[in-house]
């Protein structure tokens, strides 16, 4: 049992996480994968959906995030916050990291996914981020 | 003079384009650029803002789209449509392409930037795309 298991704010965590959606690209495959096999992107999407159970995080499938050269791919988005695109994901390994990243992001007050505490694969696999709608920099 | 110059629907074009925003990363530089020079990303942002005049397209500056390894970077977003991230842009060359892409996108009924007619740099420089909020695939 960890501290998290007995934290009194589990419900708050689930509520916060509910604003967060992970889109997993189900068309992703590696160049060496046979065309007619189940796509590893679909396997990652299914694993992520299982890992999301009870967390409040929404997992959706999407056909092509256009990050094909650095597959497998997923995006994490939160209302009124930045959107993140990740690549180099592995279907057998990274579902939990996506959920952990989404939960970390859900708790961030500034709309940015914290670097500290972010799963390693969501650091080295960061492809791009996009600001929320109506975002404006303060100045040049 | 081209057909576009005399098209009667110029106002409609400007109105449609007004839903479209280009975010240009102003922190982008190449590894070979001196630290203290004006960042080429900022030059691209300024050139794009000039190219946008009269088109209806909004151009905003943003600090870091996290596409540093494939700079210069810009994102194009439209309300209720997909968001696109582009890389490999050039400050002296690609402002007009960003505006042309944004206008093409603004006219698209399906919320996707058409491949046909898209400026070449927005094809080969495509880094990723992210679906609109509440997007759902029909099925696996």
Short mmCIF file of C-alpha atoms in Angstrom, two decimals:
data_model
loop_
_atom_site.label_atom_id
_atom_site.label_comp_id
_atom_site.label_asym_id
_atom_site.label_seq_id
_atom_site.Cartn_x
_atom_site.Cartn_y
_atom_site.Cartn_z
CA UNK A 1 0.00 0.00 0.00
CA UNK A 2 1.32 3.43 -0.90
CA UNK A 3 0.46 6.85 0.44
CA UNK A 4 -1.64 7.42 -2.65
CA UNK A 5 -3.86 4.48 -1.79
CA UNK A 6 -4.93 6.06 1.49
CA UNK A 7 -4.99 9.70 0.40
CA UNK A 8 -8.32 11.31 1.41
CA UNK A 9 -8.53 13.27 -1.84
CA UNK A 10 -9.02 10.37 -4.22
CA UNK A 11 -12.40 11.71 -5.34
CA UNK A 12 -10.94 15.12 -6.03
CA UNK A 13 -8.22 13.49 -8.12
CA UNK A 14 -10.78 11.61 -10.18
CA UNK A 15 -12.80 14.78 -10.67
CA UNK A 16 -9.75 16.74 -11.82
CA UNK A 17 -8.68 13.95 -14.14
CA UNK A 18 -12.10 14.01 -15.80
CA UNK A 19 -11.12 17.19 -17.64
CA UNK A 20 -8.27 15.31 -19.32
CA UNK A 21 -8.44 13.26 -22.51
CA UNK A 22 -5.84 10.99 -24.06
CA UNK A 23 -6.14 10.42 -27.81
CA UNK A 24 -4.28 7.31 -28.92
CA UNK A 25 -3.49 6.91 -32.60
CA UNK A 26 -4.82 3.51 -33.69
CA UNK A 27 -3.36 3.59 -37.19
CA UNK A 28 0.22 3.72 -35.91
CA UNK A 29 2.52 0.88 -36.83
CA UNK A 30 6.23 0.50 -37.38
CA UNK A 31 7.61 0.11 -40.90
CA UNK A 32 8.53 -3.51 -40.07
CA UNK A 33 5.00 -4.48 -38.94
CA UNK A 34 2.91 -6.52 -41.40
CA UNK A 35 0.06 -4.53 -42.95
CA UNK A 36 -2.66 -6.97 -41.91
CA UNK A 37 -1.70 -7.47 -38.26
CA UNK A 38 -3.55 -5.73 -35.47
CA UNK A 39 -1.95 -2.31 -35.34
CA UNK A 40 0.22 -1.73 -32.28
CA UNK A 41 -1.47 1.66 -31.98
CA UNK A 42 -4.77 -0.10 -31.39
CA UNK A 43 -3.15 -2.32 -28.77
CA UNK A 44 -1.80 0.78 -27.02
CA UNK A 45 -5.25 2.38 -27.14
CA UNK A 46 -6.84 -0.68 -25.55
CA UNK A 47 -4.14 -0.95 -22.87
CA UNK A 48 -4.52 2.75 -22.08
CA UNK A 49 -8.30 2.44 -21.80
CA UNK A 50 -7.83 -0.43 -19.32
CA UNK A 51 -5.25 1.56 -17.33
CA UNK A 52 -7.66 4.51 -17.20
CA UNK A 53 -10.42 2.59 -15.41
CA UNK A 54 -11.40 4.35 -12.21
CA UNK A 55 -9.05 7.29 -12.76
CA UNK A 56 -11.48 9.70 -14.40
CA UNK A 57 -9.20 10.10 -17.44
CA UNK A 58 -10.96 9.73 -20.80
CA UNK A 59 -9.24 7.66 -23.50
CA UNK A 60 -10.26 8.02 -27.13
CA UNK A 61 -9.09 6.41 -30.30
CA UNK A 62 -8.12 8.49 -33.29
CA UNK A 63 -7.11 7.58 -36.81
CA UNK A 64 -3.75 9.21 -37.38
CA UNK A 65 -2.11 12.01 -35.45
CA UNK A 66 0.28 12.37 -38.44
CA UNK A 67 3.31 11.59 -36.31
CA UNK A 68 3.92 8.42 -38.34
CA UNK A 69 7.72 8.68 -38.49
CA UNK A 70 7.90 8.61 -34.70
CA UNK A 71 5.08 6.18 -33.86
CA UNK A 72 3.38 5.08 -31.65
CA UNK A 73 1.63 8.34 -30.91
CA UNK A 74 -0.77 9.83 -28.41
CA UNK A 75 -1.98 13.31 -27.54
CA UNK A 76 -3.07 14.55 -24.11
CA UNK A 77 -5.45 17.49 -23.88
CA UNK A 78 -7.19 19.29 -21.06
CA UNK A 79 -9.88 21.98 -21.21
CA UNK A 80 -8.36 25.47 -21.22
CA UNK A 81 -4.84 24.06 -21.10
CA UNK A 82 -2.05 23.13 -23.50
CA UNK A 83 -2.23 20.07 -25.74
CA UNK A 84 0.73 17.65 -25.84
CA UNK A 85 1.74 15.20 -28.57
CA UNK A 86 3.98 12.26 -27.69
CA UNK A 87 5.75 9.73 -29.89
CA UNK A 88 8.01 6.72 -29.58
CA UNK A 89 5.44 4.96 -27.39
CA UNK A 90 5.31 1.20 -26.89
CA UNK A 91 2.05 -0.73 -26.69
CA UNK A 92 3.32 -3.14 -24.05
CA UNK A 93 5.00 -0.56 -21.85
CA UNK A 94 3.53 2.93 -21.94
CA UNK A 95 -0.19 2.85 -21.13
CA UNK A 96 0.50 3.52 -17.43
CA UNK A 97 2.85 6.41 -18.28
CA UNK A 98 0.11 8.06 -20.35
CA UNK A 99 -2.32 7.79 -17.44
CA UNK A 100 0.26 9.05 -14.94
CA UNK A 101 1.05 11.99 -17.23
CA UNK A 102 -2.64 12.80 -17.66
CA UNK A 103 -3.21 12.76 -13.89
CA UNK A 104 -0.16 14.97 -13.28
CA UNK A 105 -1.43 17.36 -15.96
CA UNK A 106 -4.92 17.38 -14.44
CA UNK A 107 -3.54 18.73 -11.17
CA UNK A 108 -1.42 21.50 -12.75
CA UNK A 109 -2.73 24.97 -11.96
CA UNK A 110 -1.01 26.69 -14.90
CA UNK A 111 -2.33 24.51 -17.73
CA UNK A 112 1.13 23.05 -18.42
CA UNK A 113 2.18 19.45 -17.84
CA UNK A 114 4.91 19.63 -15.17
CA UNK A 115 8.35 18.39 -16.21
CA UNK A 116 9.12 17.28 -12.70
CA UNK A 117 7.47 13.98 -11.96
CA UNK A 118 6.55 13.42 -15.61
CA UNK A 119 7.13 9.82 -16.76
CA UNK A 120 10.44 9.53 -18.65
CA UNK A 121 8.80 8.48 -21.92
CA UNK A 122 6.69 11.67 -21.85
CA UNK A 123 9.92 13.67 -21.60
CA UNK A 124 12.01 12.07 -24.31
CA UNK A 125 8.95 11.29 -26.44
CA UNK A 126 7.63 14.86 -26.48
CA UNK A 127 6.87 15.77 -30.09
CA UNK A 128 5.10 19.11 -29.75
CA UNK A 129 2.73 21.12 -27.58
CA UNK A 130 0.08 23.63 -28.61
CA UNK A 131 -1.33 26.42 -26.46
CA UNK A 132 -4.99 26.62 -25.44
CA UNK A 133 -7.44 28.52 -27.60
CA UNK A 134 -7.21 32.29 -27.08
CA UNK A 135 -3.71 31.95 -25.62
CA UNK A 136 -1.65 35.13 -25.84
CA UNK A 137 1.94 35.70 -24.80
CA UNK A 138 2.35 38.73 -22.55
CA UNK A 139 4.83 40.37 -24.91
CA UNK A 140 7.61 39.67 -27.39
CA UNK B 1 -4.49 39.78 -62.09
CA UNK B 2 -5.72 36.32 -61.18
CA UNK B 3 -9.22 34.96 -60.85
CA UNK B 4 -8.91 35.24 -57.08
CA UNK B 5 -8.41 38.99 -57.33
CA UNK B 6 -11.78 39.50 -58.89
CA UNK B 7 -13.72 36.82 -56.97
CA UNK B 8 -16.94 38.30 -55.54
CA UNK B 9 -16.62 36.33 -52.32
CA UNK B 10 -13.57 38.08 -50.87
CA UNK B 11 -15.51 39.19 -47.81
CA UNK B 12 -16.71 35.68 -47.19
CA UNK B 13 -13.11 34.46 -47.41
CA UNK B 14 -11.99 36.99 -44.83
CA UNK B 15 -14.85 36.05 -42.54
CA UNK B 16 -14.05 32.34 -42.78
CA UNK B 17 -10.36 32.99 -42.20
CA UNK B 18 -11.17 34.85 -39.00
CA UNK B 19 -11.85 31.52 -37.28
CA UNK B 20 -8.25 30.48 -37.95
CA UNK B 21 -5.20 31.24 -35.81
CA UNK B 22 -1.53 30.67 -36.57
CA UNK B 23 0.76 30.33 -33.54
CA UNK B 24 4.38 30.97 -34.46
CA UNK B 25 7.07 29.80 -32.03
CA UNK B 26 9.29 32.80 -31.30
CA UNK B 27 11.89 30.89 -29.26
CA UNK B 28 12.86 28.69 -32.21
CA UNK B 29 16.42 28.89 -33.44
CA UNK B 30 18.82 26.51 -35.13
CA UNK B 31 21.68 24.97 -33.16
CA UNK B 32 24.12 27.05 -35.22
CA UNK B 33 22.43 30.39 -34.42
CA UNK B 34 24.13 32.61 -31.82
CA UNK B 35 22.23 32.76 -28.52
CA UNK B 36 21.94 36.55 -28.48
CA UNK B 37 20.78 37.17 -32.04
CA UNK B 38 17.15 37.91 -32.84
CA UNK B 39 15.56 34.47 -32.96
CA UNK B 40 14.56 33.38 -36.45
CA UNK B 41 11.26 32.23 -34.93
CA UNK B 42 10.49 35.84 -34.05
CA UNK B 43 11.36 36.93 -37.58
CA UNK B 44 8.98 34.31 -38.95
CA UNK B 45 6.27 35.50 -36.56
CA UNK B 46 6.67 39.08 -37.73
CA UNK B 47 6.73 38.10 -41.41
CA UNK B 48 3.60 35.99 -40.92
CA UNK B 49 1.80 38.84 -39.16
CA UNK B 50 2.60 41.11 -42.11
CA UNK B 51 1.47 38.48 -44.61
CA UNK B 52 -1.81 38.09 -42.67
CA UNK B 53 -2.85 41.71 -43.07
CA UNK B 54 -6.27 41.96 -44.67
CA UNK B 55 -6.80 38.19 -44.79
CA UNK B 56 -8.74 37.76 -41.54
CA UNK B 57 -6.22 35.20 -40.25
CA UNK B 58 -4.99 35.81 -36.68
CA UNK B 59 -1.27 35.41 -35.98
CA UNK B 60 -0.03 34.95 -32.44
CA UNK B 61 3.38 34.51 -30.94
CA UNK B 62 4.08 31.65 -28.56
CA UNK B 63 7.11 30.71 -26.52
CA UNK B 64 7.99 27.18 -27.50
CA UNK B 65 5.87 24.62 -29.26
CA UNK B 66 8.43 22.01 -28.08
CA UNK B 67 9.31 21.05 -31.63
CA UNK B 68 12.84 22.33 -31.12
CA UNK B 69 14.62 19.55 -33.02
CA UNK B 70 12.68 20.39 -36.17
CA UNK B 71 12.47 24.20 -35.92
CA UNK B 72 11.17 26.67 -37.02
CA UNK B 73 7.70 25.77 -35.85
CA UNK B 74 4.14 26.98 -36.16
CA UNK B 75 0.71 25.59 -35.33
CA UNK B 76 -2.54 26.31 -37.16
CA UNK B 77 -5.82 25.94 -35.32
CA UNK B 78 -9.45 26.55 -36.16
CA UNK B 79 -12.50 26.48 -33.91
CA UNK B 80 -14.10 23.03 -33.86
CA UNK B 81 -11.48 21.65 -36.23
CA UNK B 82 -8.16 19.81 -36.09
CA UNK B 83 -4.96 21.51 -34.94
CA UNK B 84 -1.81 21.17 -37.08
CA UNK B 85 1.83 21.51 -36.07
CA UNK B 86 4.44 22.25 -38.74
CA UNK B 87 8.23 22.27 -38.57
CA UNK B 88 11.22 22.91 -40.79
CA UNK B 89 9.95 26.40 -41.58
CA UNK B 90 12.14 29.23 -42.83
CA UNK B 91 11.71 32.82 -41.69
CA UNK B 92 12.54 34.29 -45.10
CA UNK B 93 10.44 31.91 -47.13
CA UNK B 94 7.40 30.45 -45.39
CA UNK B 95 5.15 33.23 -44.04
CA UNK B 96 3.03 33.21 -47.20
CA UNK B 97 2.71 29.42 -47.08
CA UNK B 98 1.36 29.58 -43.52
CA UNK B 99 -1.25 32.15 -44.59
CA UNK B 100 -2.18 30.14 -47.69
CA UNK B 101 -2.54 27.01 -45.54
CA UNK B 102 -4.68 28.84 -42.98
CA UNK B 103 -6.99 30.17 -45.71
CA UNK B 104 -7.30 26.73 -47.31
CA UNK B 105 -8.08 25.26 -43.88
CA UNK B 106 -10.65 27.99 -43.17
CA UNK B 107 -12.67 26.91 -46.22
CA UNK B 108 -12.64 23.18 -45.41
CA UNK B 109 -16.06 21.85 -44.46
CA UNK B 110 -14.77 18.77 -42.63
CA UNK B 111 -12.39 20.48 -40.19
CA UNK B 112 -9.33 18.98 -41.88
CA UNK B 113 -6.69 20.91 -43.82
CA UNK B 114 -6.93 19.59 -47.40
CA UNK B 115 -3.82 17.87 -48.75
CA UNK B 116 -4.63 19.01 -52.26
CA UNK B 117 -3.61 22.59 -52.76
CA UNK B 118 -1.68 22.69 -49.51
CA UNK B 119 1.66 24.52 -49.80
CA UNK B 120 4.53 22.01 -50.17
CA UNK B 121 6.23 23.04 -46.91
CA UNK B 122 2.99 22.28 -45.03
CA UNK B 123 3.09 18.77 -46.49
CA UNK B 124 6.69 17.80 -45.87
CA UNK B 125 6.87 19.88 -42.68
CA UNK B 126 3.83 18.27 -41.05
CA UNK B 127 4.82 17.27 -37.51
CA UNK B 128 1.50 16.24 -35.99
CA UNK B 129 -2.21 16.97 -35.92
CA UNK B 130 -4.65 16.77 -33.03
CA UNK B 131 -8.41 16.31 -33.29
CA UNK B 132 -10.90 18.89 -32.04
CA UNK B 133 -12.22 18.70 -28.50
CA UNK B 134 -14.94 16.03 -28.13
CA UNK B 135 -13.77 14.29 -31.28
CA UNK B 136 -14.78 10.62 -31.45
CA UNK B 137 -13.96 8.05 -34.10
CA UNK B 138 -17.03 6.22 -35.37
CA UNK B 139 -15.60 2.82 -34.42
CA UNK B 140 -12.40 0.81 -34.15
#
